[in-house]
mmCIF file of C-alpha atoms in Angstrom:
data_model
loop_
_atom_site.group_PDB
_atom_site.id
_atom_site.type_symbol
_atom_site.label_atom_id
_atom_site.label_comp_id
_atom_site.label_asym_id
_atom_site.label_seq_id
_atom_site.Cartn_x
_atom_site.Cartn_y
_atom_site.Cartn_z
ATOM 1 C CA UNK A 1 38.234 9.485 23.138
ATOM 2 C CA UNK A 2 37.884 13.205 22.409
ATOM 3 C CA UNK A 3 35.423 14.906 20.090
ATOM 4 C CA UNK A 4 37.474 16.251 17.192
ATOM 5 C CA UNK A 5 34.821 17.572 14.782
ATOM 6 C CA UNK A 6 31.053 18.036 14.377
ATOM 7 C CA UNK A 7 29.758 18.215 10.803
ATOM 8 C CA UNK A 8 26.267 19.016 9.512
ATOM 9 C CA UNK A 9 24.631 17.759 6.314
ATOM 10 C CA UNK A 10 21.257 19.275 5.392
ATOM 11 C CA UNK A 11 19.723 17.261 2.545
ATOM 12 C CA UNK A 12 16.555 17.112 0.456
ATOM 13 C CA UNK A 13 15.005 13.644 0.681
ATOM 14 C CA UNK A 14 11.737 12.453 -0.820
ATOM 15 C CA UNK A 15 9.186 15.240 -0.383
ATOM 16 C CA UNK A 16 10.995 16.815 2.549
ATOM 17 C CA UNK A 17 14.320 17.588 4.155
ATOM 18 C CA UNK A 18 16.600 16.107 6.787
ATOM 19 C CA UNK A 19 19.569 17.296 8.819
ATOM 20 C CA UNK A 20 22.243 14.675 9.438
ATOM 21 C CA UNK A 21 25.019 15.321 11.953
ATOM 22 C CA UNK A 22 28.377 13.556 12.175
ATOM 23 C CA UNK A 23 30.450 13.609 15.363
ATOM 24 C CA UNK A 24 34.079 12.553 14.872
ATOM 25 C CA UNK A 25 36.628 11.586 17.533
ATOM 26 C CA UNK A 26 40.407 11.494 17.718
ATOM 27 C CA UNK A 27 40.229 7.688 17.913
ATOM 28 C CA UNK A 28 38.811 7.499 14.391
ATOM 29 C CA UNK A 29 35.389 6.349 15.594
ATOM 30 C CA UNK A 30 32.492 8.547 14.452
ATOM 31 C CA UNK A 31 28.756 8.613 15.034
ATOM 32 C CA UNK A 32 25.657 9.683 13.119
ATOM 33 C CA UNK A 33 22.755 11.695 14.482
ATOM 34 C CA UNK A 34 19.743 13.543 13.069
ATOM 35 C CA UNK A 35 17.701 16.601 13.978
ATOM 36 C CA UNK A 36 13.918 16.457 13.850
ATOM 37 C CA UNK A 37 13.032 20.114 13.360
ATOM 38 C CA UNK A 38 11.949 19.708 9.743
ATOM 39 C CA UNK A 39 11.859 22.906 7.735
ATOM 40 C CA UNK A 40 14.170 24.763 10.123
ATOM 41 C CA UNK A 41 17.428 22.924 9.507
ATOM 42 C CA UNK A 42 19.425 26.134 9.134
ATOM 43 C CA UNK A 43 18.394 27.266 12.613
ATOM 44 C CA UNK A 44 19.546 23.955 14.088
ATOM 45 C CA UNK A 45 22.859 24.213 12.241
ATOM 46 C CA UNK A 46 23.315 27.609 13.899
ATOM 47 C CA UNK A 47 22.773 26.083 17.340
ATOM 48 C CA UNK A 48 25.262 23.322 16.576
ATOM 49 C CA UNK A 49 27.836 25.952 15.588
ATOM 50 C CA UNK A 50 27.460 27.395 19.091
ATOM 51 C CA UNK A 51 27.860 23.957 20.677
ATOM 52 C CA UNK A 52 31.043 23.195 18.749
ATOM 53 C CA UNK A 53 32.963 25.818 20.719
ATOM 54 C CA UNK A 54 32.809 23.867 23.962
ATOM 55 C CA UNK A 55 32.177 20.295 22.744
ATOM 56 C CA UNK A 56 35.299 19.838 20.637
ATOM 57 C CA UNK A 57 38.006 18.396 22.863
ATOM 58 C CA UNK A 58 35.515 16.865 25.354
ATOM 59 C CA UNK A 59 35.370 13.128 26.111
ATOM 60 C CA UNK A 60 32.699 11.675 23.794
ATOM 61 C CA UNK A 61 31.892 8.936 26.333
ATOM 62 C CA UNK A 62 30.428 11.333 28.898
ATOM 63 C CA UNK A 63 27.066 11.525 27.144
ATOM 64 C CA UNK A 64 24.918 12.540 30.114
ATOM 65 C CA UNK A 65 27.279 15.291 31.250
ATOM 66 C CA UNK A 66 27.573 16.671 27.717
ATOM 67 C CA UNK A 67 23.768 16.689 27.446
ATOM 68 C CA UNK A 68 23.547 18.791 30.598
ATOM 69 C CA UNK A 69 26.192 21.202 29.350
ATOM 70 C CA UNK A 70 24.423 21.664 26.008
ATOM 71 C CA UNK A 71 21.048 22.168 27.686
ATOM 72 C CA UNK A 72 22.164 24.352 30.596
ATOM 73 C CA UNK A 73 25.182 26.021 29.020
ATOM 74 C CA UNK A 74 23.318 29.254 28.323
ATOM 75 C CA UNK A 75 20.903 31.369 30.311
ATOM 76 C CA UNK A 76 17.952 30.493 28.043
ATOM 77 C CA UNK A 77 17.478 26.776 28.586
ATOM 78 C CA UNK A 78 15.793 24.429 26.143
ATOM 79 C CA UNK A 79 13.493 25.247 23.265
ATOM 80 C CA UNK A 80 12.864 23.229 20.112
ATOM 81 C CA UNK A 81 15.827 24.556 18.128
ATOM 82 C CA UNK A 82 18.325 23.808 20.904
ATOM 83 C CA UNK A 83 16.875 20.397 21.767
ATOM 84 C CA UNK A 84 16.783 19.403 18.093
ATOM 85 C CA UNK A 85 20.505 20.210 17.953
ATOM 86 C CA UNK A 86 21.126 18.374 21.239
ATOM 87 C CA UNK A 87 19.164 15.383 19.915
ATOM 88 C CA UNK A 88 21.346 15.002 16.845
ATOM 89 C CA UNK A 89 24.600 15.217 18.821
ATOM 90 C CA UNK A 90 23.330 12.958 21.614
ATOM 91 C CA UNK A 91 22.279 10.228 19.163
ATOM 92 C CA UNK A 92 25.668 10.438 17.445
ATOM 93 C CA UNK A 93 27.444 10.062 20.811
ATOM 94 C CA UNK A 94 25.498 6.876 21.534
ATOM 95 C CA UNK A 95 26.474 5.595 18.082
ATOM 96 C CA UNK A 96 30.125 6.299 18.927
ATOM 97 C CA UNK A 97 29.972 4.609 22.322
ATOM 98 C CA UNK A 98 28.226 1.542 20.950
ATOM 99 C CA UNK A 99 30.841 1.180 18.224
ATOM 100 C CA UNK A 100 33.686 1.708 20.709
ATOM 101 C CA UNK A 101 32.350 -1.038 22.972
ATOM 102 C CA UNK A 102 31.301 -3.305 20.089
ATOM 103 C CA UNK A 103 27.645 -3.432 21.174
ATOM 104 C CA UNK A 104 24.329 -2.166 19.768
ATOM 105 C CA UNK A 105 22.974 0.998 21.382
ATOM 106 C CA UNK A 106 20.156 -0.861 23.146
ATOM 107 C CA UNK A 107 22.799 -2.686 25.227
ATOM 108 C CA UNK A 108 23.814 0.710 26.620
ATOM 109 C CA UNK A 109 20.175 1.220 27.658
ATOM 110 C CA UNK A 110 19.772 -2.010 29.633
ATOM 111 C CA UNK A 111 19.448 -4.608 26.890
ATOM 112 C CA UNK A 112 16.560 -5.595 24.694
ATOM 113 C CA UNK A 113 13.035 -6.558 25.690
ATOM 114 C CA UNK A 114 11.984 -7.734 22.223
ATOM 115 C CA UNK A 115 13.371 -9.278 19.062
ATOM 116 C CA UNK A 116 11.474 -7.033 16.683
ATOM 117 C CA UNK A 117 9.701 -3.673 16.741
ATOM 118 C CA UNK A 118 6.110 -3.501 15.506
ATOM 119 C CA UNK A 119 5.209 -0.624 13.193
ATOM 120 C CA UNK A 120 2.021 1.136 12.253
ATOM 121 C CA UNK A 121 1.323 2.190 8.683
ATOM 122 C CA UNK A 122 1.005 5.934 8.182
ATOM 123 C CA UNK A 123 -1.788 6.159 5.591
ATOM 124 C CA UNK A 124 -2.126 9.547 3.896
ATOM 125 C CA UNK A 125 -5.201 10.088 1.781
ATOM 126 C CA UNK A 126 -7.177 12.790 0.020
ATOM 127 C CA UNK A 127 -10.218 10.846 -1.192
ATOM 128 C CA UNK A 128 -12.463 8.049 0.031
ATOM 129 C CA UNK A 129 -11.078 5.819 -2.706
ATOM 130 C CA UNK A 130 -7.494 6.422 -1.574
ATOM 131 C CA UNK A 131 -8.414 5.756 2.059
ATOM 132 C CA UNK A 132 -9.957 2.379 1.266
ATOM 133 C CA UNK A 133 -7.352 1.335 -1.309
ATOM 134 C CA UNK A 134 -4.309 2.228 0.804
ATOM 135 C CA UNK A 135 -5.784 0.741 3.986
ATOM 136 C CA UNK A 136 -6.729 -2.553 2.349
ATOM 137 C CA UNK A 137 -3.327 -2.837 0.674
ATOM 138 C CA UNK A 138 -1.562 -2.508 4.033
ATOM 139 C CA UNK A 139 -3.896 -4.969 5.734
ATOM 140 C CA UNK A 140 -3.382 -7.499 2.937
ATOM 141 C CA UNK A 141 0.380 -7.244 3.514
ATOM 142 C CA UNK A 142 0.049 -7.981 7.231
ATOM 143 C CA UNK A 143 -0.185 -4.507 8.780
ATOM 144 C CA UNK A 144 -2.771 -4.634 11.574
ATOM 145 C CA UNK A 145 -2.398 -1.066 12.825
ATOM 146 C CA UNK A 146 -3.262 1.941 10.639
ATOM 147 C CA UNK A 147 -2.691 5.594 11.500
ATOM 148 C CA UNK A 148 -4.785 7.610 9.059
ATOM 149 C CA UNK A 149 -3.672 11.092 8.015
ATOM 150 C CA UNK A 150 -6.335 12.986 6.058
ATOM 151 C CA UNK A 151 -5.069 15.564 3.588
ATOM 152 C CA UNK A 152 -8.296 16.448 1.837
ATOM 153 C CA UNK A 153 -7.290 20.003 1.089
ATOM 154 C CA UNK A 154 -8.863 21.985 -1.720
ATOM 155 C CA UNK A 155 -6.691 24.060 -4.037
ATOM 156 C CA UNK A 156 -7.676 27.635 -4.859
ATOM 157 C CA UNK A 157 -5.033 29.219 -7.058
ATOM 158 C CA UNK A 158 -1.758 28.952 -5.173
ATOM 159 C CA UNK A 159 -3.554 28.392 -1.842
ATOM 160 C CA UNK A 160 -4.607 25.168 -0.130
ATOM 161 C CA UNK A 161 -7.871 25.409 1.796
ATOM 162 C CA UNK A 162 -8.996 23.460 4.850
ATOM 163 C CA UNK A 163 -12.409 23.834 6.470
ATOM 164 C CA UNK A 164 -12.566 21.899 9.774
ATOM 165 C CA UNK A 165 -16.338 21.414 9.937
ATOM 166 C CA UNK A 166 -16.491 20.229 6.363
ATOM 167 C CA UNK A 167 -13.600 17.858 7.009
ATOM 168 C CA UNK A 168 -14.968 16.231 10.151
ATOM 169 C CA UNK A 169 -18.362 15.609 8.536
ATOM 170 C CA UNK A 170 -16.751 13.884 5.550
ATOM 171 C CA UNK A 171 -14.037 11.945 7.385
ATOM 172 C CA UNK A 172 -16.439 10.656 10.058
ATOM 173 C CA UNK A 173 -18.598 9.134 7.346
ATOM 174 C CA UNK A 174 -15.610 7.570 5.573
ATOM 175 C CA UNK A 175 -14.186 6.108 8.790
ATOM 176 C CA UNK A 176 -17.521 4.604 9.788
ATOM 177 C CA UNK A 177 -17.644 2.819 6.440
ATOM 178 C CA UNK A 178 -13.985 1.768 6.658
ATOM 179 C CA UNK A 179 -14.473 0.153 10.051
ATOM 180 C CA UNK A 180 -17.423 -1.851 8.694
ATOM 181 C CA UNK A 181 -15.261 -2.911 5.750
ATOM 182 C CA UNK A 182 -12.122 -4.054 7.617
ATOM 183 C CA UNK A 183 -13.699 -5.409 10.808
ATOM 184 C CA UNK A 184 -12.770 -5.051 14.454
ATOM 185 C CA UNK A 185 -9.369 -6.803 14.511
ATOM 186 C CA UNK A 186 -7.544 -3.881 12.884
ATOM 187 C CA UNK A 187 -6.374 -1.017 15.115
ATOM 188 C CA UNK A 188 -7.342 2.315 13.556
ATOM 189 C CA UNK A 189 -6.270 5.781 14.654
ATOM 190 C CA UNK A 190 -6.386 9.168 13.010
ATOM 191 C CA UNK A 191 -4.003 12.128 13.106
ATOM 192 C CA UNK A 192 -5.761 15.490 12.789
ATOM 193 C CA UNK A 193 -2.426 17.305 13.092
ATOM 194 C CA UNK A 194 -3.708 20.002 15.512
ATOM 195 C CA UNK A 195 -6.202 21.300 12.931
ATOM 196 C CA UNK A 196 -9.272 21.169 15.190
ATOM 197 C CA UNK A 197 -10.655 22.970 18.232
ATOM 198 C CA UNK A 198 -11.966 21.100 21.304
ATOM 199 C CA UNK A 199 -15.568 21.641 20.142
ATOM 200 C CA UNK A 200 -14.790 20.364 16.657
ATOM 201 C CA UNK A 201 -12.994 17.332 18.114
ATOM 202 C CA UNK A 202 -16.034 16.497 20.224
ATOM 203 C CA UNK A 203 -18.330 16.808 17.219
ATOM 204 C CA UNK A 204 -16.051 14.604 15.142
ATOM 205 C CA UNK A 205 -15.955 11.753 17.667
ATOM 206 C CA UNK A 206 -19.698 11.904 18.309
ATOM 207 C CA UNK A 207 -20.461 11.513 14.593
ATOM 208 C CA UNK A 208 -19.102 7.941 14.617
ATOM 209 C CA UNK A 209 -20.348 4.770 16.353
ATOM 210 C CA UNK A 210 -18.333 3.649 19.409
ATOM 211 C CA UNK A 211 -15.433 1.430 18.394
ATOM 212 C CA UNK A 212 -14.826 3.156 15.076
ATOM 213 C CA UNK A 213 -11.543 4.666 16.251
ATOM 214 C CA UNK A 214 -8.983 3.265 18.688
ATOM 215 C CA UNK A 215 -7.344 6.669 19.243
ATOM 216 C CA UNK A 216 -7.081 10.198 17.898
ATOM 217 C CA UNK A 217 -3.702 11.856 17.518
ATOM 218 C CA UNK A 218 -3.175 15.536 18.372
ATOM 219 C CA UNK A 219 -6.579 16.918 17.374
ATOM 220 C CA UNK A 220 -5.769 20.299 18.976
ATOM 221 C CA UNK A 221 -2.552 22.198 19.714
ATOM 222 C CA UNK A 222 -0.654 21.229 22.851
ATOM 223 C CA UNK A 223 0.584 24.533 24.313
ATOM 224 C CA UNK A 224 -2.199 24.501 26.916
ATOM 225 C CA UNK A 225 -2.521 21.222 28.873
ATOM 226 C CA UNK A 226 -5.735 22.491 30.482
ATOM 227 C CA UNK A 227 -7.406 22.524 27.071
ATOM 228 C CA UNK A 228 -6.600 18.837 26.685
ATOM 229 C CA UNK A 229 -7.759 18.223 30.246
ATOM 230 C CA UNK A 230 -11.162 19.671 29.401
ATOM 231 C CA UNK A 231 -11.291 17.766 26.114
ATOM 232 C CA UNK A 232 -10.397 14.558 27.973
ATOM 233 C CA UNK A 233 -13.643 14.928 29.946
ATOM 234 C CA UNK A 234 -15.651 15.258 26.738
ATOM 235 C CA UNK A 235 -14.088 12.546 24.556
ATOM 236 C CA UNK A 236 -13.986 8.860 25.470
ATOM 237 C CA UNK A 237 -11.290 7.511 23.141
ATOM 238 C CA UNK A 238 -7.527 7.501 23.803
ATOM 239 C CA UNK A 239 -5.333 10.449 22.837
ATOM 240 C CA UNK A 240 -1.891 10.206 21.259
ATOM 241 C CA UNK A 241 0.211 13.304 21.996
ATOM 242 C CA UNK A 242 3.831 14.426 22.181
ATOM 243 C CA UNK A 243 5.541 14.556 18.792
ATOM 244 C CA UNK A 244 6.145 18.305 19.198
ATOM 245 C CA UNK A 245 7.455 18.081 22.777
ATOM 246 C CA UNK A 246 11.066 19.033 23.348
ATOM 247 C CA UNK A 247 11.682 17.880 26.922
ATOM 248 C CA UNK A 248 10.529 15.619 29.750
ATOM 249 C CA UNK A 249 9.090 18.728 31.403
ATOM 250 C CA UNK A 250 6.792 19.343 28.444
ATOM 251 C CA UNK A 251 5.614 15.731 28.629
ATOM 252 C CA UNK A 252 5.132 15.822 32.399
ATOM 253 C CA UNK A 253 1.592 17.280 32.746
ATOM 254 C CA UNK A 254 0.296 15.086 29.938
ATOM 255 C CA UNK A 255 1.634 11.970 31.638
ATOM 256 C CA UNK A 256 0.835 12.886 35.245
ATOM 257 C CA UNK A 257 -2.745 13.954 34.467
ATOM 258 C CA UNK A 258 -3.378 11.057 32.058
ATOM 259 C CA UNK A 259 -4.085 13.516 29.240
ATOM 260 C CA UNK A 260 -2.496 11.176 26.705
ATOM 261 C CA UNK A 261 -2.738 7.404 26.527
ATOM 262 C CA UNK A 262 0.189 7.038 24.105
ATOM 263 C CA UNK A 263 3.437 9.035 24.215
ATOM 264 C CA UNK A 264 4.506 10.223 20.759
ATOM 265 C CA UNK A 265 8.195 10.694 21.580
ATOM 266 C CA UNK A 266 10.271 12.183 18.757
ATOM 267 C CA UNK A 267 13.793 11.081 19.631
ATOM 268 C CA UNK A 268 15.276 13.659 17.230
ATOM 269 C CA UNK A 269 13.445 16.567 18.877
ATOM 270 C CA UNK A 270 12.964 15.692 22.541
ATOM 271 C CA UNK A 271 16.687 15.721 23.376
ATOM 272 C CA UNK A 272 17.979 12.506 21.854
ATOM 273 C CA UNK A 273 18.247 9.076 23.417
ATOM 274 C CA UNK A 274 19.234 10.501 26.820
ATOM 275 C CA UNK A 275 16.018 12.503 27.238
ATOM 276 C CA UNK A 276 13.775 10.018 25.405
ATOM 277 C CA UNK A 277 14.623 7.261 27.886
ATOM 278 C CA UNK A 278 13.674 9.539 30.778
ATOM 279 C CA UNK A 279 10.321 10.301 29.142
ATOM 280 C CA UNK A 280 9.829 6.579 28.538
ATOM 281 C CA UNK A 281 10.375 5.877 32.253
ATOM 282 C CA UNK A 282 7.879 8.569 33.249
ATOM 283 C CA UNK A 283 5.377 7.057 30.827
ATOM 284 C CA UNK A 284 5.975 3.567 32.210
ATOM 285 C CA UNK A 285 5.244 4.794 35.737
ATOM 286 C CA UNK A 286 1.828 5.961 34.481
ATOM 287 C CA UNK A 287 1.097 2.795 32.411
ATOM 288 C CA UNK A 288 1.401 4.727 29.160
ATOM 289 C CA UNK A 289 2.855 3.047 26.073
ATOM 290 C CA UNK A 290 5.225 4.644 23.594
ATOM 291 C CA UNK A 291 4.256 5.355 19.997
ATOM 292 C CA UNK A 292 7.388 7.109 18.687
ATOM 293 C CA UNK A 293 7.138 9.802 16.013
ATOM 294 C CA UNK A 294 9.291 8.728 13.053
ATOM 295 C CA UNK A 295 8.784 10.971 9.998
ATOM 296 C CA UNK A 296 12.425 11.536 9.057
ATOM 297 C CA UNK A 297 14.895 8.946 7.835
ATOM 298 C CA UNK A 298 16.955 5.895 8.828
ATOM 299 C CA UNK A 299 18.870 7.591 11.658
ATOM 300 C CA UNK A 300 15.647 8.540 13.421
ATOM 301 C CA UNK A 301 14.284 5.050 12.696
ATOM 302 C CA UNK A 302 17.381 3.314 14.051
ATOM 303 C CA UNK A 303 17.536 5.420 17.210
ATOM 304 C CA UNK A 304 13.819 4.796 17.795
ATOM 305 C CA UNK A 305 14.283 1.044 17.302
ATOM 306 C CA UNK A 306 17.003 0.944 19.978
ATOM 307 C CA UNK A 307 14.786 2.918 22.372
ATOM 308 C CA UNK A 308 11.823 0.649 21.614
ATOM 309 C CA UNK A 309 13.945 -2.460 22.121
ATOM 310 C CA UNK A 310 15.082 -1.257 25.554
ATOM 311 C CA UNK A 311 11.666 -0.144 26.905
ATOM 312 C CA UNK A 312 9.009 -2.473 28.334
ATOM 313 C CA UNK A 313 6.203 -0.016 27.542
ATOM 314 C CA UNK A 314 6.478 0.117 23.754
ATOM 315 C CA UNK A 315 3.476 -0.001 21.426
ATOM 316 C CA UNK A 316 4.204 0.802 17.780
ATOM 317 C CA UNK A 317 6.746 2.748 15.743
ATOM 318 C CA UNK A 318 5.575 5.054 12.973
ATOM 319 C CA UNK A 319 6.510 3.957 9.443
ATOM 320 C CA UNK A 320 6.170 6.269 6.447
ATOM 321 C CA UNK A 321 7.134 3.772 3.722
ATOM 322 C CA UNK A 322 4.444 1.117 3.440
ATOM 323 C CA UNK A 323 3.193 -1.309 0.772
ATOM 324 C CA UNK A 324 0.559 1.297 -0.104
ATOM 325 C CA UNK A 325 2.729 4.422 -0.222
ATOM 326 C CA UNK A 326 6.457 4.954 -0.596
ATOM 327 C CA UNK A 327 7.453 8.378 0.742
ATOM 328 C CA UNK A 328 11.158 7.997 -0.033
ATOM 329 C CA UNK A 329 12.360 8.955 3.438
ATOM 330 C CA UNK A 330 14.674 5.923 3.733
ATOM 331 C CA UNK A 331 16.700 7.208 0.714
ATOM 332 C CA UNK A 332 19.039 4.253 0.031
ATOM 333 C CA UNK A 333 21.311 6.486 -2.046
ATOM 334 C CA UNK A 334 22.043 8.497 1.117
ATOM 335 C CA UNK A 335 21.837 5.569 3.569
ATOM 336 C CA UNK A 336 23.618 2.491 2.182
ATOM 337 C CA UNK A 337 23.340 0.827 5.612
ATOM 338 C CA UNK A 338 19.989 1.306 7.337
ATOM 339 C CA UNK A 339 17.181 -0.579 9.102
ATOM 340 C CA UNK A 340 15.218 -2.784 6.687
ATOM 341 C CA UNK A 341 11.557 -3.612 7.189
ATOM 342 C CA UNK A 342 10.481 -7.228 7.481
ATOM 343 C CA UNK A 343 6.785 -6.903 6.710
ATOM 344 C CA UNK A 344 5.336 -4.547 9.335
ATOM 345 C CA UNK A 345 8.281 -4.943 11.731
ATOM 346 C CA UNK A 346 11.919 -3.978 12.136
ATOM 347 C CA UNK A 347 14.224 -6.726 13.439
ATOM 348 C CA UNK A 348 16.308 -5.755 16.468
ATOM 349 C CA UNK A 349 19.837 -6.462 15.252
ATOM 350 C CA UNK A 350 23.133 -6.782 17.140
ATOM 351 C CA UNK A 351 25.151 -4.435 14.902
ATOM 352 C CA UNK A 352 27.422 -2.208 17.038
ATOM 353 C CA UNK A 353 26.175 1.359 17.460
ATOM 354 C CA UNK A 354 23.045 2.501 15.647
ATOM 355 C CA UNK A 355 23.545 0.314 12.579
ATOM 356 C CA UNK A 356 23.366 3.172 10.061
ATOM 357 C CA UNK A 357 25.840 4.619 7.564
ATOM 358 C CA UNK A 358 25.436 7.892 5.641
ATOM 359 C CA UNK A 359 26.858 8.875 2.249
ATOM 360 C CA UNK A 360 28.421 12.205 3.159
ATOM 361 C CA UNK A 361 30.166 12.499 -0.209
ATOM 362 C CA UNK A 362 26.805 12.470 -1.998
ATOM 363 C CA UNK A 363 25.411 14.995 0.499
ATOM 364 C CA UNK A 364 28.289 17.373 -0.242
ATOM 365 C CA UNK A 365 27.615 17.112 -3.981
ATOM 366 C CA UNK A 366 23.984 18.178 -3.579
ATOM 367 C CA UNK A 367 22.684 21.723 -3.164
ATOM 368 C CA UNK A 368 20.328 21.971 -0.208
ATOM 369 C CA UNK A 369 17.077 23.870 -0.697
ATOM 370 C CA UNK A 370 15.121 24.720 2.478
ATOM 371 C CA UNK A 371 11.601 23.289 2.440
ATOM 372 C CA UNK A 372 8.532 25.090 3.759
ATOM 373 C CA UNK A 373 5.465 23.205 4.939
ATOM 374 C CA UNK A 374 2.116 23.934 3.243
ATOM 375 C CA UNK A 375 0.247 27.048 4.377
ATOM 376 C CA UNK A 376 -3.389 26.147 4.913
ATOM 377 C CA UNK A 377 -6.125 28.757 4.708
ATOM 378 C CA UNK A 378 -9.791 28.678 5.460
ATOM 379 C CA UNK A 379 -12.328 29.833 2.941
ATOM 380 C CA UNK A 380 -12.401 33.294 4.507
ATOM 381 C CA UNK A 381 -8.651 33.659 3.920
ATOM 382 C CA UNK A 382 -7.522 33.189 7.534
ATOM 383 C CA UNK A 383 -4.520 31.029 8.381
ATOM 384 C CA UNK A 384 -4.983 27.610 10.005
ATOM 385 C CA UNK A 385 -2.719 24.788 11.147
ATOM 386 C CA UNK A 386 -1.087 22.328 8.774
#
């Protein structure tokens, strides 16, 4: 079963963009994959163009060997652009193999541990009213885990402003009140999206009573593990880190030194299913649960569900489309066959392969427009993280 073609489909979906990849074989079986490097789809397409030269004609069943060739087939190994491209192709190869054997992808990974995958609601808010309304709506519909994502940016002309100290003072007060309102049975975390410093993170946590938060996600940037090691000594709630990591090696110090208590694997960035399962095993050895990053679309969701089904150390899967907010990332017009939520869970189905189909004809009709993320500034005009 030889690879005969690799096709790329960059599309605009909801408020963002996605890159879908199709791998075809001479047997007529094809697979779907997706890249996770949002906002840089054209760079990933360029990497895939390089890979085509040696992948076409290779046996699509040799997934591990092809992964190694893509990763090590140039002097400069790895990097987010290359691993995002590898991820998309790797996921598509698993889809092909599952279809060829007539089994769901999780059967290729050792079989399933669970019948459904629990999700957490990603709650984005700008005001106190939105925070309370969206959170209560999700809880009423049966969601017992909330990941809060503050976006309380101020607009000044064509700029969006973010002041960390102002934010942590406000959000700490809101979260303290929210915890009193919803009680202790609901799991609450917050994603500060690398917008803080270690000192600001410490101040933020200390402004709230113990038990207000169950974890904080990526409060600071992750390039320097030692910074997180120092912050770990200062802050006494769990960390959730890893959505930006592009290899098991990048995860390694965070797992070995217990710098994160949840592993935020992004299966469409880390190197696909092949690399994600290795990270999951490393996490299991350190008693760390998985909390996969899932901001894209149904291909990322489906691949993450199969990984979650096959791993004993799974916690929750991120879900962007909740009863409180519909972000449009599932795009039924593009994905006629896709995972369907059942309340706050995804059933683990026995459909061969990933269980996703993509409308490539519609994608070809559309004109793709690259999307840039917001550029946040502080009041003094300096640039800060989004």
